[in-house]
XYZ file of C-alpha atoms in Angstrom:
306
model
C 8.080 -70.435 -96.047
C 6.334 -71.420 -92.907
C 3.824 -73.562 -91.754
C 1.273 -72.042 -88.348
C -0.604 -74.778 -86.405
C -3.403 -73.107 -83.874
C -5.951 -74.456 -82.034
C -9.664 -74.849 -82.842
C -12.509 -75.320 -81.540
C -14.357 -78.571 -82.071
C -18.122 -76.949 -82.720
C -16.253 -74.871 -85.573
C -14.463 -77.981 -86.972
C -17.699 -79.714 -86.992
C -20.133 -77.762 -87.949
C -17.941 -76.974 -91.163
C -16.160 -80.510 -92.240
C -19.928 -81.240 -93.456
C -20.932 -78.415 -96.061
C -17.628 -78.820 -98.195
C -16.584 -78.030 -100.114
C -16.193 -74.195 -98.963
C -14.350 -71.425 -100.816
C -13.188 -69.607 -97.712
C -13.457 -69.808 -93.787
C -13.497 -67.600 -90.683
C -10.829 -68.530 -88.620
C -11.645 -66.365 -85.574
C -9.997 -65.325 -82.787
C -12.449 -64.798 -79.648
C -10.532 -63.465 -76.967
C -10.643 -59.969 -75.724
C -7.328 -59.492 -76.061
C -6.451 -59.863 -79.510
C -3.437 -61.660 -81.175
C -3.186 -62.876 -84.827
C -1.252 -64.941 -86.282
C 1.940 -63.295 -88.516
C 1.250 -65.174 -91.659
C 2.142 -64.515 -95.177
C -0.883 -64.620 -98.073
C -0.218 -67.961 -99.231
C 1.041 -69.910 -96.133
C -0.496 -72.268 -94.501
C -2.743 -72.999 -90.900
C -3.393 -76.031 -89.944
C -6.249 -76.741 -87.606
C -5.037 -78.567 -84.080
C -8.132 -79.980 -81.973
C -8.042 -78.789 -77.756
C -6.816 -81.804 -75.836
C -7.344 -84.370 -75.028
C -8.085 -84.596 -79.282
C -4.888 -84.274 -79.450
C -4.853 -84.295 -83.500
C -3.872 -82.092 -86.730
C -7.231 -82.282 -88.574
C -7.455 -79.946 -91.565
C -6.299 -76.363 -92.729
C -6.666 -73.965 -94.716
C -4.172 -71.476 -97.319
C -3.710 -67.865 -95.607
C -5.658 -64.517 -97.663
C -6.246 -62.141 -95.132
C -6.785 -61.041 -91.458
C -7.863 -58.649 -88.959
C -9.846 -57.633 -86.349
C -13.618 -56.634 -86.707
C -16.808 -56.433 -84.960
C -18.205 -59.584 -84.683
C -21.631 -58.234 -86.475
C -19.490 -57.510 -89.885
C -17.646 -60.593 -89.481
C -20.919 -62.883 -89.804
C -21.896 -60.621 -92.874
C -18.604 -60.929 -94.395
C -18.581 -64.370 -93.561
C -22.095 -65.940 -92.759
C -22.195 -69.334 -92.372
C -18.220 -70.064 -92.783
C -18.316 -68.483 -89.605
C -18.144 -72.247 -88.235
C -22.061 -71.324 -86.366
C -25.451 -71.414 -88.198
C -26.678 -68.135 -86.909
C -25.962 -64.708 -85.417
C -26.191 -65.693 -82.210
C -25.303 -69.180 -82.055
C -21.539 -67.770 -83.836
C -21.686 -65.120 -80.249
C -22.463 -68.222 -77.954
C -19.660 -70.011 -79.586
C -17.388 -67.154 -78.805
C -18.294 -66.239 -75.364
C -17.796 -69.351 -74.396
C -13.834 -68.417 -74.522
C -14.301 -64.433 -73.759
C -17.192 -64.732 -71.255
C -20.976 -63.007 -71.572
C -21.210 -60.031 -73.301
C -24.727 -58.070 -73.462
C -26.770 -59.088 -76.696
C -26.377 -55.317 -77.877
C -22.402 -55.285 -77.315
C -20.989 -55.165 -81.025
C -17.420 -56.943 -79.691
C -14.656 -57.338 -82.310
C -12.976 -60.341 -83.036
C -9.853 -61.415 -84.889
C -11.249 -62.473 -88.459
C -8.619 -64.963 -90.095
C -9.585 -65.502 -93.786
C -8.307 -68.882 -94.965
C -9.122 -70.248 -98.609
C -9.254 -73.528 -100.105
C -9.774 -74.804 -96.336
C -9.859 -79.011 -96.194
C -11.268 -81.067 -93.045
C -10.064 -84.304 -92.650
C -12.319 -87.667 -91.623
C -10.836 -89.308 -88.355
C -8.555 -91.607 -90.352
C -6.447 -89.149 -91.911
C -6.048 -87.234 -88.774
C -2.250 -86.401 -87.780
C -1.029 -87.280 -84.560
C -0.049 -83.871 -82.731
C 2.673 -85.088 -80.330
C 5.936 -83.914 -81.854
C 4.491 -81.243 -83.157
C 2.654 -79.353 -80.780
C 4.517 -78.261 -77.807
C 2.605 -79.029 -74.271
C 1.711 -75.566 -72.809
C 1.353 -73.546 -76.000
C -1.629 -71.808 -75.713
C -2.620 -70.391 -79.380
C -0.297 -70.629 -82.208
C 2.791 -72.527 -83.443
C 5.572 -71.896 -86.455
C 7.586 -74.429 -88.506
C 9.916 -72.868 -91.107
C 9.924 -75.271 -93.866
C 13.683 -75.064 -93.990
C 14.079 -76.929 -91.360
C 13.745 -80.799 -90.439
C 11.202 -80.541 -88.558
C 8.813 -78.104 -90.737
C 9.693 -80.579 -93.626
C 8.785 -83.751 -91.379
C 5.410 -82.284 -91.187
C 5.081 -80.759 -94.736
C 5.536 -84.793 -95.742
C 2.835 -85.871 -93.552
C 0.504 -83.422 -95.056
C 1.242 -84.086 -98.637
C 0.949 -87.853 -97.661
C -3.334 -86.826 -95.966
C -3.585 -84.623 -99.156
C -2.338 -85.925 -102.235
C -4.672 -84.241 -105.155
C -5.311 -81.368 -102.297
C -4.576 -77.960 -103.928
C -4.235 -76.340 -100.915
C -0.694 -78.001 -100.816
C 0.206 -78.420 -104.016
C 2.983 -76.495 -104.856
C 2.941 -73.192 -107.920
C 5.615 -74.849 -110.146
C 7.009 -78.393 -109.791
C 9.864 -77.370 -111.810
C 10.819 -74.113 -108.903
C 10.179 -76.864 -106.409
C 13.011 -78.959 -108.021
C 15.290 -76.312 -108.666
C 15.033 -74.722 -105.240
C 13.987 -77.589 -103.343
C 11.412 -76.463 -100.871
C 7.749 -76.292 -101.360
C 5.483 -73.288 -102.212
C 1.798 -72.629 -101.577
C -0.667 -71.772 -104.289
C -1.198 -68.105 -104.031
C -4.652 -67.290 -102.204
C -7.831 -66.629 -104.421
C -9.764 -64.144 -102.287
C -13.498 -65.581 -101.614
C -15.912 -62.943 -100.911
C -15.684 -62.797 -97.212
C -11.838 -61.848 -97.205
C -12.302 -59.396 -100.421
C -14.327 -57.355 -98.093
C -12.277 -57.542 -95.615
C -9.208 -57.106 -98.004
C -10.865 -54.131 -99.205
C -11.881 -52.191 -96.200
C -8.748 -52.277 -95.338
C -6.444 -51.458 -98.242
C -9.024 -48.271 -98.116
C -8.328 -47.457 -94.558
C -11.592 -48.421 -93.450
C -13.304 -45.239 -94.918
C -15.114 -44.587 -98.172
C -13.150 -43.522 -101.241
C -15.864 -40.591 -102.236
C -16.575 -39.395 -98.944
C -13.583 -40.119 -96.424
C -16.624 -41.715 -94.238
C -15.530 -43.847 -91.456
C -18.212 -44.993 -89.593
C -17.526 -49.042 -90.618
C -21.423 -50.043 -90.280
C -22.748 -48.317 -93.631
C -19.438 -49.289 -95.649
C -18.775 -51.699 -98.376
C -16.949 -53.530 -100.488
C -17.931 -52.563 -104.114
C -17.259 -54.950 -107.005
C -16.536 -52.535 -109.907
C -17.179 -55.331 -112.325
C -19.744 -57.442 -110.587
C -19.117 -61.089 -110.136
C -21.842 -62.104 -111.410
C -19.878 -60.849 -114.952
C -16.984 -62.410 -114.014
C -15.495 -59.500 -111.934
C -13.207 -61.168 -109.780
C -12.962 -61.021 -105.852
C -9.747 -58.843 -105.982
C -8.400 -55.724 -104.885
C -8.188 -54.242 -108.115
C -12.045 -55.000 -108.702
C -13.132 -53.557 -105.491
C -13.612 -50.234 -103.890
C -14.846 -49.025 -100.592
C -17.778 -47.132 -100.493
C -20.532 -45.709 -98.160
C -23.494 -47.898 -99.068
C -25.733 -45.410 -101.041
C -22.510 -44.852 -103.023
C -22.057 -48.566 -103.442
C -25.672 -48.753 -104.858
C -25.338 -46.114 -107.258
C -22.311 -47.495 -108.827
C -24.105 -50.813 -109.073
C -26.783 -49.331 -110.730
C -24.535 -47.004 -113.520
C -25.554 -44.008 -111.600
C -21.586 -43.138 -110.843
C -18.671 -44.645 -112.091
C -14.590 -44.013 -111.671
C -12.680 -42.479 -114.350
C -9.418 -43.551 -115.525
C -7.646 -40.708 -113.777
C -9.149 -42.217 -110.397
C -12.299 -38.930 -110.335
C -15.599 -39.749 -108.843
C -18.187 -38.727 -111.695
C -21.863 -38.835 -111.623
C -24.340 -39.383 -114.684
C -26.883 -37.042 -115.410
C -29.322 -39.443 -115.538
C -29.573 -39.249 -111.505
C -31.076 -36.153 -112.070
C -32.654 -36.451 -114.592
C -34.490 -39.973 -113.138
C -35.113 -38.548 -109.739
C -35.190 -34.647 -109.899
C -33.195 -34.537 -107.207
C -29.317 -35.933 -106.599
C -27.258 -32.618 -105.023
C -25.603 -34.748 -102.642
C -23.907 -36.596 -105.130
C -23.369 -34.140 -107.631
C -21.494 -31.850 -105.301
C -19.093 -35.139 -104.825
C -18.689 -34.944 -108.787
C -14.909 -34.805 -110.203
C -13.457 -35.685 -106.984
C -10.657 -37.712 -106.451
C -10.925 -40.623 -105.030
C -9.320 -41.123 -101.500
C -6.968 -44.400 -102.413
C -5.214 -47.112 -100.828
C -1.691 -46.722 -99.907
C -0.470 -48.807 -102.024
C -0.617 -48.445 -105.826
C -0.867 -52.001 -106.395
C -3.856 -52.069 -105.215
C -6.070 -49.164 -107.100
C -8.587 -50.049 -109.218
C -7.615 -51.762 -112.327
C -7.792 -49.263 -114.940
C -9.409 -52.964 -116.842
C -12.061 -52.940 -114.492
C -12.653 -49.210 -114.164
C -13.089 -49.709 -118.654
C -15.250 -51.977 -118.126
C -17.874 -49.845 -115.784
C -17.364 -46.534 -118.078
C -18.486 -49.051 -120.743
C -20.926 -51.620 -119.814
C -22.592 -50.032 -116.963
C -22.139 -46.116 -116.481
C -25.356 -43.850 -117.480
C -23.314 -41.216 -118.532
């Protein structure tokens, strides 16, 4: 297991350490050329201040990232962006990639991080001896080794009762004797990005890809204790998205878009979507993460018009 230290920007530290505690952040990524960090769901970033504040001053547990335009990213993500608005989230940007006109939808690297923790000044972490002078972005420690473990002790010495470090099983800790994360819960910023792209980015009725007028459907809503997860979510043109909200459509077991009757019989009208009905859904690549034939029970149930 490894632990990623990257630099961050002091506004974003800021203007976050006071609204905890937070589900999930935004770790972006300004620059124009885009790198991410390789992390594994589960490890964990720490945040590392730009000289001369020359500290380790919080973190966060790894769920998800990619690149997006900036104008989903502060949807997905509003104010856990790090910025209070729209535009004050682009000023904070540009000040690392330069101007960019006010209609330019730029992407940025989106880095979803859960359970994310901001240290006052005196728990800070010195960064000498752990940041190398010169590095310009990211840096790895593999727990295995002295030095990843030298810093692993610091943090569970700034975070004791922080379950972003406590490890799954005390017990596997003993018998293995190295440290493991908590595995990520997805907030709902990084299940819609989680979504969109276990879906390739296009809907799963209509094979739609223009990223604007997608979602991330809940199949059973969160406000019924539908979970942010994979298996709860589809990705859907937003029309689509509606319907299925409303019971209009639902997913059968056998993965087949269907379509109640009701949407005719409600509007007199509803072609569109009754051409779609029967058709199978377009579905992520892996089967792990299809729609959980629990959740997809649930909406047949509970919600679907029939």
């Amino acid at each position: 297991m490894n632990i990623y230290i990257a630099l961050t920007d002091l506004t974003w530290f800021e203007n976050l350490r006071y609204i905890q505690p937070l589900e999930e952040v935004n770790f972006w990524v300004p620059g124009k050329s885009i790198s991410l960090p390789q992390l594994q769901p589960g490890e964990l970033l720490l945040f590392k201040l730009h000289s001369p504040n020359n500290y380790i001053v919080g973190g966060g547990v790894y769920a998800h990232g990619n690149i997006f335009p900036i104008s989903l990213a502060w949807q997905a993500f509003g104010l856990n962006n790090g910025a209070s608005t729209y535009e004050e989230l682009r000023a904070l940007i540009e000040r690392y990639r330069g101007y960019e006109p006010p209609n330019r939808d730029y992407e940025i690297g989106c880095v979803a991080l859960t359970r994310p923790f901001f240290w006052p000044e005196d728990r800070w972490i010195d960064s000498h001896g752990y940041w190398k002078a010169g590095s310009r972005k990211y840096i790895k420690y593999d727990l295995s080794e002295e030095v990843g473990m030298k810093l692993w002790n610091a943090l569970q010495i700034q975070s004791s009762g922080n379950l972003a470090l406590a490890p799954k099983d005390e017990t596997h800790k003993a018998r293995h004797g190295k440290p493991h994360l908590v595995e990520p819960r997805l907030g709902q910023g990084s299940f819609r990005m989680s979504v969109a792209d276990a879906y390739g980015r296009r809907c799963a009725v209509t094979q739609e890809r223009v990223l604007h007028v997608l979602e991330a459907a809940h199949i059973k809503p969160y406000e019924k204790s539908g979970p942010h997860a994979i298996g709860n979510g589809v990705f859907l043109r937003s029309d689509i998205h509606r319907l299925l909200d409303s019971g209009y459509v639902t997913i059968s077991p056998n993965y087949r878009f269907e379509v109640s009757r009701r949407i005719k019989e409600d509007f007199d009208n509803g072609k569109e979507y009754q051409r779609l009905h029967g058709s199978r859904l377009y579905l992520p690549s892996r089967s792990t993460d299809y729609p959980s034939s629990e959740f997809i029970k649930w909406h047949n149930e509970n919600k679907y018009k029939g």
